[in-house]
């Protein structure tokens, strides 16, 4: 199914603002919604068939943010968003929200978390949706039509909405550490028992670092802190694009990335930025330099215009965009700043 | 029986096989009566604060507060009547800005903006049965019934359909037998009349292929479900089973059973995976189950209307070569009087051209009755 143009951006903008507000209160969400007059998202003259299709797609897009791996706050925002969209739709009878059987346990857990944290407004709203019978209880989230030809879009998760990936923490949990500690002690005791001197193990038996469990714990904590710092930096970079701090933060982020990738990118840029100026007779076919790194922002910089390739004006503007784009998508990857090409 | 939760076997494409009937109980044990109820939509009745407080485990005062704060009015426009057809001028929503441009472009290019008949047909088919309830209460669908959506592809292969084959979409209930689906699939090959009738055009026989060749089978997950309701029905799948057993071809036990003994709830299926329906011996349709879900109070709740056709591809009918007005009913081969081979004629033009006033055959030709695939439009 082709997407509704602009919808993803609008939803992400609203959810992003909700995330910035750093709250899960429905009141706040309602304010943001009213600011944007989001209920008008279904407006526009269209006949019933098209309206049904667009509404279905809209609910489908919003529904994706309701499940992991998105962070708790985004998921609450998605719940509110679904509530708003379901009630603001103009179809009669209303289009429903699809829920697959495999997602229900996650939803139940989410509900319990909300109740525990006493976020009664979120629980109430989910309850209202259920009582309104706004859901279709399905086997799978999407209709499966065996469309192999269509390029199946890889699920693009907005990085900032995700919880920072907790793989390290989920592997080295407190239980694991405790267990390791116990085993380690036991091991030391065993070594003592079989040694000549009962108070300490033989030198020949010392095969591992004695304090490795403590080291492991420290490393894990360090990693966690580092991750949190990075998320904070990322958020700040997004919020204040025009401040001077940005450069500082960018350099910090840059240093996170690999040196080699940096060097490679620079070499590549240098080689492609050399554009030969053709002779007068063929000046109308001057090759225009197109930056390949900045994906979507490419649309903003002048494409195949007849200007010479050295104009520095687009560089300034797209530098900001490239920086922002790259910051959004590739955390830790080098930021490529377009220099004025030296011809 | 452990509840099976359907999940992808091949990501985003099709699921693992699972017994359809388990989905109903699988959902039912997780949900409550209000979720499953098929009662008609009641008027907006506000829940009692006490009920809310009990369910949420909060104070009744909080419940009242929730009712006020979380009301849908908080999200809707409280201004004067808005016209949803009009996109606001300075909208901050990208969706609306893009939509507005598209609409303006349409207004410039299209002279009359009105639904064409294909669109009307599509919309009608999609929505005509929505919410229908039967007069007879025994025909009312029960709570917890499963609704399957199937795409049945046409066997017709036109050049222009190479990329995406046209199909019909049928809704079927979990408790319905396979034979009900088989009877509901309307295929043009069922209406064919075999035989050459150039010498006796008035005597085209009454029998259509549907009556002559009654055998059919469905193939799902290694089992052939053969239609054995009539004595003339043969086991078409036997050839295939014998072929697969003759050498080690890598297929596990293929079985053959009776179609009329099984309902959809009894089947093990993969969602999104292509299966086969074969009738007339060699007319094959691909079938894909695209969705299975619980029945909802807004669906059509009249059991007699199922299997329900909700979408079909509009096939243009072939018109008579002479008058270009009427649908072709005859096709001729090796026709000395016709400009091309094969050539299509409507009944009137066919007779006028090929037979004289007395009904004698003029010229050399072979004539066959023709049924156009677009006949079901």
XYZ file of C-alpha atoms in Angstrom:
720
model
C 0.000 0.000 0.000
C 1.402 3.390 -0.858
C 1.744 5.694 2.093
C -0.246 8.834 2.840
C 2.230 11.603 1.996
C 3.249 13.713 4.953
C 1.448 11.607 7.528
C 4.484 9.961 9.031
C 6.169 13.333 9.410
C 3.165 14.862 11.130
C 2.777 11.962 13.544
C 6.454 11.958 14.371
C 6.429 15.678 14.893
C 3.563 15.432 17.341
C 5.061 12.472 19.164
C 8.417 14.206 19.223
C 6.880 17.273 20.811
C 5.165 15.032 23.351
C 8.478 13.398 24.129
C 10.071 16.803 24.613
C 7.326 17.755 27.017
C 8.620 14.909 29.166
C 5.259 13.944 30.560
C 2.623 11.304 29.967
C -0.358 13.375 30.914
C -3.185 13.398 28.450
C -3.802 17.067 29.167
C -0.437 17.958 27.745
C -0.989 15.766 24.726
C -4.366 17.361 24.151
C -2.732 20.785 24.219
C -0.195 19.772 21.598
C -2.927 18.194 19.526
C -5.088 21.282 19.659
C -2.125 23.509 18.798
C -1.678 21.618 15.587
C -5.413 21.181 15.035
C -4.632 17.562 14.394
C -8.279 16.614 14.063
C -8.232 18.248 10.629
C -5.874 15.598 9.339
C -8.792 13.840 7.703
C -10.100 16.954 5.997
C -10.146 17.456 2.277
C -12.761 16.775 -0.325
C -12.725 13.090 -1.168
C -15.232 10.441 -1.978
C -16.099 7.662 0.412
C -13.892 4.993 -1.126
C -10.766 7.107 -0.908
C -11.668 8.310 2.562
C -11.920 4.719 3.806
C -8.551 3.875 2.340
C -6.805 6.917 3.761
C -8.306 6.459 7.201
C -7.201 2.836 7.284
C -3.667 3.811 6.368
C -3.621 6.613 8.922
C -4.640 4.334 11.750
C -2.098 1.793 10.574
C 0.732 4.323 10.707
C -0.239 5.552 14.168
C -0.614 2.033 15.484
C 3.009 1.176 14.785
C 4.224 3.531 17.500
C 2.145 1.733 20.088
C 4.438 -1.294 20.347
C 8.027 -1.979 21.353
C 10.829 -1.098 20.647
C 9.509 2.390 21.157
C 10.030 3.974 24.532
C 7.328 4.104 27.184
C 6.547 7.734 26.622
C 6.186 7.327 22.876
C 3.895 4.382 23.387
C 1.626 6.398 25.658
C 1.684 9.154 23.075
C 0.724 6.638 20.419
C -2.207 5.495 22.534
C -3.452 9.058 22.806
C -2.845 9.546 19.118
C -4.929 6.496 18.266
C -7.684 7.727 20.548
C -7.692 11.062 18.790
C -7.518 9.668 15.280
C -10.191 7.073 15.904
C -12.618 9.681 17.108
C -11.677 12.353 14.617
C -12.186 10.139 11.579
C -14.988 10.934 9.228
C -15.796 7.448 7.984
C -19.126 5.952 8.749
C -19.012 3.282 10.139
C -15.659 3.988 11.732
C -12.513 2.241 10.579
C -11.064 0.076 13.301
C -7.631 -0.368 14.800
C -6.086 -3.754 14.134
C -4.448 -5.667 16.974
C -2.690 -8.970 16.366
C -2.808 -11.812 18.858
C 0.942 -11.803 19.279
C 0.892 -8.171 20.423
C -1.742 -8.598 23.113
C 0.613 -9.757 25.892
C 2.728 -6.650 25.310
C -0.365 -4.510 25.568
C -1.409 -6.222 28.783
C 2.002 -5.655 30.258
C 1.864 -2.049 29.167
C -1.488 -1.659 30.893
C -0.128 -3.107 34.106
C 2.860 -0.787 33.990
C 0.520 2.152 33.539
C -1.634 1.075 36.455
C 1.363 0.544 38.676
C 2.642 3.987 37.871
C -0.868 5.357 38.443
C -1.132 6.889 34.989
C -4.868 6.683 35.214
C -5.545 8.861 32.215
C -3.789 6.467 29.867
C -5.561 3.463 31.364
C -8.876 5.254 31.143
C -8.364 6.099 27.512
C -7.487 2.570 26.561
C -10.558 1.446 28.405
C -12.681 3.922 26.492
C -11.343 2.616 23.192
C -12.112 -0.926 24.195
C -15.610 -0.092 25.297
C -16.170 1.692 22.018
C -15.131 -1.563 20.310
C -12.579 0.305 18.280
C -10.431 -2.764 17.707
C -10.343 -5.598 15.243
C -8.795 -8.611 16.927
C -6.762 -10.211 14.193
C -4.265 -12.962 13.617
C -1.615 -10.744 12.034
C -1.126 -6.967 12.113
C -1.206 -6.417 8.362
C -3.047 -7.948 5.469
C -0.685 -10.425 3.805
C -1.124 -10.483 0.088
C 2.116 -12.145 -1.003
C 3.311 -9.032 -2.805
C 6.850 -10.063 -3.518
C 7.333 -7.578 -6.310
C 6.799 -4.513 -4.174
C 9.888 -3.500 -2.334
C 9.095 -4.359 1.247
C 10.167 -1.273 3.147
C 12.496 -2.054 5.937
C 10.898 -1.012 9.161
C 12.343 2.344 9.919
C 12.391 3.071 13.609
C 12.960 6.639 14.520
C 16.063 6.409 16.644
C 15.048 8.961 19.206
C 11.772 7.301 19.944
C 13.388 4.037 20.768
C 14.547 3.079 24.166
C 18.321 3.019 24.143
C 19.114 -0.550 23.301
C 19.654 -2.337 26.529
C 21.403 -5.368 25.217
C 24.350 -5.097 27.538
C 22.123 -4.539 30.520
C 19.825 -7.393 29.630
C 22.789 -9.703 29.422
C 24.653 -8.580 32.527
C 21.816 -8.244 34.977
C 22.067 -7.981 38.728
C 21.149 -11.632 39.040
C 23.875 -12.640 36.675
C 26.421 -10.570 38.551
C 25.370 -12.032 41.851
C 25.561 -15.512 40.459
C 29.009 -14.818 39.054
C 30.133 -13.489 42.426
C 28.935 -16.627 44.148
C 30.573 -18.916 41.687
C 33.753 -16.939 41.918
C 33.828 -17.221 45.704
C 33.104 -20.874 45.528
C 35.871 -21.338 43.022
C 38.331 -19.513 45.225
C 37.336 -21.668 48.185
C 37.791 -24.833 46.146
C 41.217 -23.713 45.140
C 42.128 -23.076 48.769
C 40.890 -26.475 49.821
C 43.107 -28.339 47.435
C 46.167 -26.156 48.016
C 48.924 -26.768 50.411
C 48.381 -23.511 52.264
C 44.662 -23.504 53.291
C 44.351 -19.773 53.521
C 45.130 -18.959 49.937
C 45.203 -20.813 46.626
C 48.465 -22.031 45.117
C 50.228 -19.703 42.769
C 50.020 -22.392 40.102
C 46.238 -22.290 40.311
C 45.900 -18.632 39.639
C 44.516 -18.680 36.122
C 42.034 -15.849 36.139
C 41.919 -12.290 37.288
C 40.578 -12.310 40.804
C 38.544 -9.184 40.578
C 37.006 -9.766 37.198
C 33.434 -9.711 38.468
C 33.891 -6.291 39.982
C 35.493 -5.098 36.757
C 32.597 -6.453 34.754
C 30.142 -4.573 36.899
C 32.112 -1.350 36.537
C 32.330 -1.701 32.791
C 28.606 -2.286 32.535
C 27.835 0.774 34.620
C 30.211 2.817 32.527
C 28.513 1.671 29.366
C 25.130 2.611 30.717
C 26.292 6.081 31.678
C 27.892 6.576 28.302
C 24.666 5.600 26.583
C 22.608 7.982 28.651
C 25.010 10.795 27.964
C 24.817 10.128 24.289
C 21.047 10.188 24.292
C 21.130 13.479 26.117
C 23.581 14.942 23.655
C 21.443 13.744 20.822
C 18.363 15.370 22.250
C 20.164 18.630 22.835
C 21.601 18.649 19.367
C 18.128 18.268 17.940
C 16.623 20.992 20.077
C 19.096 23.808 19.543
C 20.334 23.775 15.978
C 21.533 27.338 15.927
C 23.538 27.545 19.118
C 27.264 27.469 19.299
C 27.166 24.517 21.601
C 26.110 22.524 18.642
C 29.570 22.506 17.194
C 30.971 21.313 20.481
C 28.424 18.567 20.777
C 28.936 17.580 17.220
C 32.622 17.157 17.749
C 31.862 15.004 20.752
C 29.562 12.893 18.660
C 32.050 12.826 15.866
C 34.760 11.511 18.094
C 32.483 8.656 18.918
C 32.508 7.525 15.356
C 35.260 5.577 13.803
C 38.313 7.417 12.632
C 38.618 5.300 9.560
C 35.123 6.012 8.380
C 35.895 9.699 8.772
C 39.012 9.463 6.664
C 37.310 7.405 4.020
C 34.449 9.834 3.781
C 36.829 12.729 3.406
C 38.742 11.048 0.644
C 35.570 10.168 -1.153
C 34.287 13.709 -0.857
C 37.508 15.190 -2.143
C 37.546 12.961 -5.200
C 33.928 13.633 -6.117
C 34.063 17.328 -5.428
C 36.536 17.928 -8.188
C 34.379 19.040 -11.048
C 36.116 20.043 -14.210
C 34.891 23.185 -15.812
C 34.134 22.408 -19.386
C 34.986 24.559 -22.367
C 32.801 27.494 -23.291
C 31.055 25.743 -26.102
C 29.738 23.087 -23.766
C 29.218 25.324 -20.759
C 25.490 24.679 -20.872
C 26.195 21.111 -20.030
C 28.277 21.902 -16.999
C 28.124 19.025 -14.586
C 26.450 19.984 -11.347
C 27.828 18.554 -8.176
C 25.206 16.710 -6.225
C 25.933 15.750 -2.682
C 25.305 12.096 -2.221
C 25.453 11.966 1.554
C 22.476 14.061 2.447
C 19.556 11.852 1.554
C 16.249 13.639 1.755
C 17.759 17.081 2.062
C 18.960 16.639 -1.500
C 15.638 17.896 -2.611
C 16.347 21.268 -1.114
C 19.662 21.938 -2.787
C 19.474 22.988 -6.404
C 19.506 19.970 -8.652
C 20.411 20.180 -12.265
C 20.556 23.899 -12.566
C 22.648 25.633 -15.127
C 24.714 27.456 -12.532
C 28.362 26.688 -12.149
C 29.191 24.182 -9.529
C 31.068 26.427 -7.209
C 28.187 28.297 -5.662
C 28.666 28.212 -1.958
C 25.110 29.219 -1.082
C 23.561 25.770 -0.951
C 26.495 24.534 1.074
C 25.645 26.769 3.998
C 22.008 25.752 4.198
C 22.475 22.097 3.511
C 25.304 21.954 5.943
C 22.805 22.509 8.695
C 20.458 20.009 7.166
C 23.121 17.459 6.480
C 24.375 17.822 9.996
C 20.885 17.455 11.376
C 19.991 14.613 9.115
C 23.158 12.759 9.849
C 22.777 13.425 13.530
C 19.297 11.992 13.470
C 20.059 8.899 11.563
C 23.553 7.877 12.321
C 24.360 8.350 15.911
C 28.076 8.095 16.194
C 28.764 8.189 12.497
C 30.903 11.047 11.297
C 29.224 14.277 10.363
C 30.308 15.320 6.923
C 30.447 19.062 6.623
C 30.421 20.381 3.106
C 33.396 22.581 2.648
C 33.545 25.144 -0.058
C 35.071 23.259 -2.898
C 38.490 24.547 -3.786
C 38.776 24.574 -7.531
C -4.507 -27.589 23.721
C -1.809 -24.975 23.843
C -2.942 -21.788 22.187
C -1.067 -21.122 18.997
C -0.109 -17.548 18.330
C 0.253 -16.942 14.595
C 3.554 -15.438 13.599
C 5.631 -14.927 10.487
C 7.454 -17.834 8.905
C 8.885 -15.525 6.302
C 8.907 -11.987 7.610
C 6.193 -9.723 6.266
C 5.180 -12.325 3.723
C 3.434 -15.310 5.241
C 2.920 -16.999 8.573
C 3.572 -20.464 9.872
C 0.779 -22.936 9.459
C -1.702 -23.016 12.302
C -5.133 -24.421 12.901
C -7.607 -21.684 12.084
C -10.065 -22.720 14.744
C -7.613 -21.988 17.539
C -7.621 -18.280 16.848
C -11.138 -17.821 18.142
C -10.579 -19.330 21.582
C -7.081 -17.864 21.546
C -8.562 -14.390 21.537
C -11.620 -15.166 23.587
C -9.726 -16.194 26.658
C -7.870 -12.884 26.629
C -10.865 -10.647 26.136
C -14.026 -9.853 28.019
C -17.699 -9.839 27.100
C -17.822 -6.179 26.046
C -14.993 -6.713 23.562
C -16.719 -9.646 21.922
C -20.252 -8.396 22.012
C -22.055 -8.010 18.726
C -24.824 -5.860 20.078
C -25.674 -2.890 17.970
C -24.025 0.380 18.831
C -25.792 1.872 21.800
C -26.284 5.556 22.300
C -23.415 7.298 23.980
C -23.836 6.166 27.519
C -21.333 7.464 29.947
C -19.883 4.928 32.262
C -20.630 5.277 35.918
C -17.801 6.867 37.837
C -18.032 4.077 40.361
C -17.473 1.455 37.685
C -14.451 3.302 36.398
C -13.066 3.724 39.891
C -13.465 0.020 40.563
C -11.801 -1.011 37.331
C -8.872 1.322 37.685
C -8.467 1.055 41.410
C -8.673 4.773 41.961
C -10.921 7.107 43.921
C -14.354 8.007 42.509
C -13.295 11.624 42.504
C -10.425 10.714 40.231
C -12.838 8.882 37.992
C -14.956 11.968 37.598
C -11.848 13.987 36.863
C -10.764 11.492 34.249
C -14.110 11.700 32.577
C -13.714 15.422 32.205
C -10.054 15.570 31.315
C -9.977 12.678 28.874
C -13.145 13.459 27.062
C -12.887 13.436 23.329
C -14.063 17.023 23.301
C -10.591 17.947 24.446
C -9.336 16.955 21.038
C -12.067 18.157 18.791
C -12.694 21.586 17.507
C -14.958 23.606 19.712
C -15.351 26.327 17.142
C -18.259 26.864 14.885
C -19.252 24.208 12.413
C -16.298 23.208 10.334
C -16.647 21.838 6.853
C -14.436 18.764 6.573
C -14.241 19.238 2.840
C -12.370 22.469 3.247
C -8.713 22.292 4.114
C -7.755 25.153 6.422
C -5.573 27.793 4.821
C -2.560 27.863 7.062
C -2.397 24.338 8.332
C 0.698 23.264 10.203
C 0.180 19.691 9.077
C 2.313 18.547 6.188
C -0.303 15.990 5.216
C -2.852 18.701 4.614
C -0.518 20.952 2.693
C 0.334 18.142 0.313
C -3.283 17.078 0.037
C -4.351 20.629 -0.731
C -1.878 20.897 -3.559
C -3.028 17.595 -4.975
C -6.657 18.682 -4.802
C -5.901 21.995 -6.490
C -4.088 20.190 -9.262
C -7.052 17.907 -9.708
C -9.415 20.816 -9.913
C -7.360 22.305 -12.703
C -7.067 19.187 -14.781
C -10.333 17.337 -14.300
C -13.442 18.827 -15.832
C -16.023 16.742 -14.093
C -14.916 15.155 -10.843
C -17.268 12.307 -10.295
C -17.014 8.650 -9.431
C -16.633 6.464 -12.508
C -18.672 3.294 -12.588
C -15.729 1.147 -11.546
C -15.241 3.208 -8.426
C -18.931 3.108 -7.618
C -18.912 -0.640 -8.051
C -15.859 -1.072 -5.864
C -17.274 1.062 -3.102
C -20.670 -0.583 -3.261
C -19.194 -4.027 -3.073
C -16.997 -3.093 -0.172
C -19.723 -1.545 1.900
C -23.095 -2.876 0.842
C -23.302 -5.562 3.447
C -21.785 -3.628 6.328
C -23.775 -3.889 9.477
C -26.526 -5.952 7.928
C -28.492 -8.023 10.365
C -30.769 -10.880 9.371
C -34.487 -10.909 9.919
C -34.348 -14.418 11.228
C -32.409 -14.548 14.487
C -31.130 -18.033 13.753
C -29.159 -16.548 10.909
C -27.337 -14.196 13.204
C -23.620 -14.856 13.450
C -22.400 -15.765 16.895
C -19.824 -14.004 18.975
C -16.357 -15.350 18.564
C -16.936 -16.347 14.953
C -13.901 -15.995 12.744
C -13.899 -13.995 9.554
C -11.433 -14.976 6.846
C -10.531 -12.766 3.916
C -9.497 -14.655 0.809
C -8.147 -13.438 -2.497
C -9.204 -15.731 -5.323
C -7.230 -14.996 -8.446
C -8.613 -15.205 -11.929
C -7.194 -17.865 -14.210
C -7.511 -15.555 -17.183
C -4.087 -14.458 -18.330
C -4.090 -11.211 -20.237
C -0.920 -9.543 -21.392
C -1.565 -6.507 -19.276
C -1.944 -8.547 -16.115
C 1.596 -9.829 -16.061
C 2.637 -7.676 -13.138
C -0.297 -7.963 -10.811
C -2.930 -10.548 -11.462
C -6.552 -9.551 -10.973
C -8.453 -11.191 -8.169
C -11.730 -11.264 -6.284
C -11.909 -10.862 -2.535
C -14.276 -13.083 -0.617
C -15.172 -12.989 3.067
C -15.917 -16.355 4.568
C -16.853 -17.506 8.075
C -14.741 -19.952 10.017
C -17.686 -22.214 10.594
C -18.595 -22.476 6.933
C -17.779 -25.569 4.921
C -15.338 -25.536 2.048
C -18.116 -26.500 -0.311
C -19.871 -23.230 0.379
C -16.816 -21.358 -0.846
C -16.538 -23.605 -3.873
C -20.105 -22.878 -4.852
C -19.631 -19.182 -4.481
C -16.607 -18.862 -6.740
C -17.913 -17.751 -10.090
C -15.529 -18.580 -12.860
C -16.159 -18.066 -16.525
C -14.919 -21.520 -17.374
C -17.940 -22.936 -15.582
C -20.196 -21.418 -18.172
C -18.419 -22.673 -21.227
C -20.403 -24.672 -23.690
C -18.269 -27.206 -25.456
C -18.692 -28.024 -29.105
C -18.692 -26.641 -32.577
C -22.001 -25.338 -33.770
C -21.528 -23.745 -37.133
C -24.011 -26.117 -38.725
C -26.646 -25.852 -36.101
C -26.409 -22.486 -34.404
C -29.822 -22.740 -32.858
C -29.070 -25.911 -31.102
C -26.349 -24.882 -28.733
C -27.024 -27.226 -25.846
C -28.341 -26.158 -22.523
C -25.613 -27.798 -20.500
C -22.813 -25.631 -19.371
C -19.547 -26.999 -18.143
C -20.494 -26.378 -14.585
C -23.143 -29.041 -14.799
C -21.083 -31.489 -16.754
C -17.840 -31.420 -14.868
C -18.572 -31.169 -11.216
C -15.243 -32.197 -9.771
C -13.101 -29.717 -7.925
C -10.546 -29.604 -5.187
C -8.823 -27.238 -2.830
C -5.207 -27.738 -1.872
C -4.151 -26.515 1.580
C -0.973 -27.554 3.366
C -0.437 -30.923 1.798
C -4.074 -32.006 1.800
C -6.368 -32.135 -1.192
C -9.996 -31.445 -0.330
C -12.056 -33.017 -3.106
C -15.654 -32.250 -3.820
C -17.464 -35.574 -3.549
C -21.030 -34.495 -3.167
C -22.226 -35.841 -6.498
C -21.659 -39.239 -8.019
C -20.060 -37.706 -11.096
C -17.358 -36.043 -9.014
C -13.965 -37.554 -9.504
C -10.867 -37.255 -7.445
C -8.851 -34.874 -9.548
C -6.027 -34.897 -7.094
C -5.320 -38.569 -7.509
C -3.043 -37.938 -10.448
C -0.972 -35.542 -8.451
C -0.733 -37.829 -5.456
C 0.306 -40.750 -7.596
C 2.892 -38.612 -9.302
C 4.404 -37.494 -6.019
C 4.492 -41.017 -4.643
C 6.004 -42.560 -7.734
C 9.440 -41.231 -6.995
C 10.992 -39.498 -4.064
C 10.161 -35.981 -5.134
C 10.579 -34.358 -1.778
C 6.912 -33.920 -0.928
C 5.684 -35.418 2.273
C 2.521 -37.392 2.474
C -0.064 -35.765 0.302
C -3.537 -36.725 1.406
C -6.923 -36.603 -0.194
C -10.102 -36.007 1.789
C -13.662 -34.905 1.191
C -14.314 -31.201 0.874
C -17.785 -31.342 2.341
C -16.546 -32.739 5.642
C -14.419 -29.779 6.506
C -15.051 -26.254 7.595
C -12.496 -23.491 7.628
C -12.016 -23.803 11.375
C -10.740 -27.342 10.822
C -8.020 -26.340 8.424
C -4.370 -25.706 9.092
C -3.331 -22.723 7.044
C -0.667 -20.134 6.537
C -1.867 -16.595 6.138
C -0.444 -14.921 3.067
C 0.607 -18.168 1.413
C -0.731 -19.119 -2.028
C -2.898 -22.234 -2.254
C -4.845 -23.781 -5.089
C -8.401 -24.249 -6.212
C -8.855 -26.456 -9.257
C -12.062 -27.220 -11.116
C -13.097 -28.311 -14.600
C -10.037 -30.516 -14.565
C -7.616 -27.849 -15.589
C -8.956 -24.465 -14.512
C -6.740 -23.397 -11.653
C -7.131 -20.471 -9.310
C -4.629 -19.335 -6.772
C -6.133 -18.637 -3.358
C -4.451 -16.545 -0.698
C -5.841 -16.015 2.779
C -4.967 -12.438 3.569
C -6.534 -12.000 6.975
C -8.274 -13.817 9.794
C -9.972 -11.966 12.600
C -12.830 -12.013 15.062
C -16.221 -10.896 13.863
C -17.179 -7.365 14.833
C -20.543 -5.751 15.396
C -20.043 -3.501 12.380
C -19.545 -6.429 10.020
C -22.338 -8.075 8.106
C -23.951 -10.398 10.632
C -26.262 -12.298 8.329
C -24.910 -15.800 7.907
C -26.779 -16.329 4.652
C -24.851 -13.628 2.892
C -21.556 -15.425 3.351
C -19.333 -16.209 1.455
C -19.505 -12.511 0.707
C -17.885 -11.024 -2.358
C -16.403 -7.663 -1.462
C -14.079 -6.925 -4.327
C -13.788 -7.993 -7.883
C -11.688 -6.913 -10.763
C -13.493 -5.141 -13.539
C -12.833 -6.983 -16.782
C -13.720 -5.212 -19.974
C -16.023 -7.289 -22.094
C -15.064 -8.066 -25.630
C -17.491 -6.511 -28.031
C -18.778 -7.754 -31.330
C -16.441 -6.959 -34.178
C -19.248 -5.734 -36.377
C -21.448 -3.534 -34.263
C -18.981 -2.883 -31.444
C -21.957 -2.539 -29.155
C -23.029 -5.874 -27.846
C -20.955 -8.364 -25.943
C -19.553 -11.132 -28.042
C -21.449 -14.401 -27.879
C -19.798 -16.299 -30.692
C -16.228 -16.814 -31.752
C -15.233 -18.134 -35.153
C -12.076 -19.756 -36.435
C -10.914 -20.267 -40.003
C -13.704 -17.998 -41.080
C -13.562 -16.974 -44.728
C -16.010 -14.171 -44.044
C -14.214 -12.691 -41.079
C -11.257 -10.300 -41.203
C -9.315 -11.906 -38.358
C -8.877 -15.236 -36.663
C -10.372 -15.634 -34.092
C -13.207 -13.210 -34.592
C -15.958 -12.306 -32.132
C -19.608 -11.651 -32.931
C -22.753 -10.890 -31.064
C -25.672 -13.175 -31.770
C -27.447 -10.944 -34.272
C -24.421 -9.990 -36.321
C -23.231 -13.572 -36.293
C -26.384 -14.849 -37.889
C -26.723 -11.994 -40.323
C -23.238 -12.519 -41.660
C -22.943 -16.282 -41.712
C -26.411 -17.470 -42.589
C -28.867 -16.529 -45.334
C -32.558 -15.878 -44.897
C -33.308 -19.578 -44.907
C -30.727 -20.342 -42.318
C -28.227 -21.993 -44.655
C -24.607 -21.789 -43.781
C -22.635 -19.407 -45.968
C -18.920 -19.875 -46.430
C -16.548 -22.016 -44.451
C -16.026 -21.484 -40.764
C -15.986 -23.030 -37.326
C -18.143 -21.407 -34.708
C -18.108 -21.808 -30.943
C -20.291 -20.223 -28.303
C -18.246 -17.687 -26.391
C -18.601 -16.613 -22.793
C -16.754 -13.431 -21.979
C -14.863 -13.242 -18.673
C -16.443 -9.882 -18.075
C -19.828 -11.456 -17.816
C -19.817 -11.147 -14.049
C -19.430 -7.380 -14.014
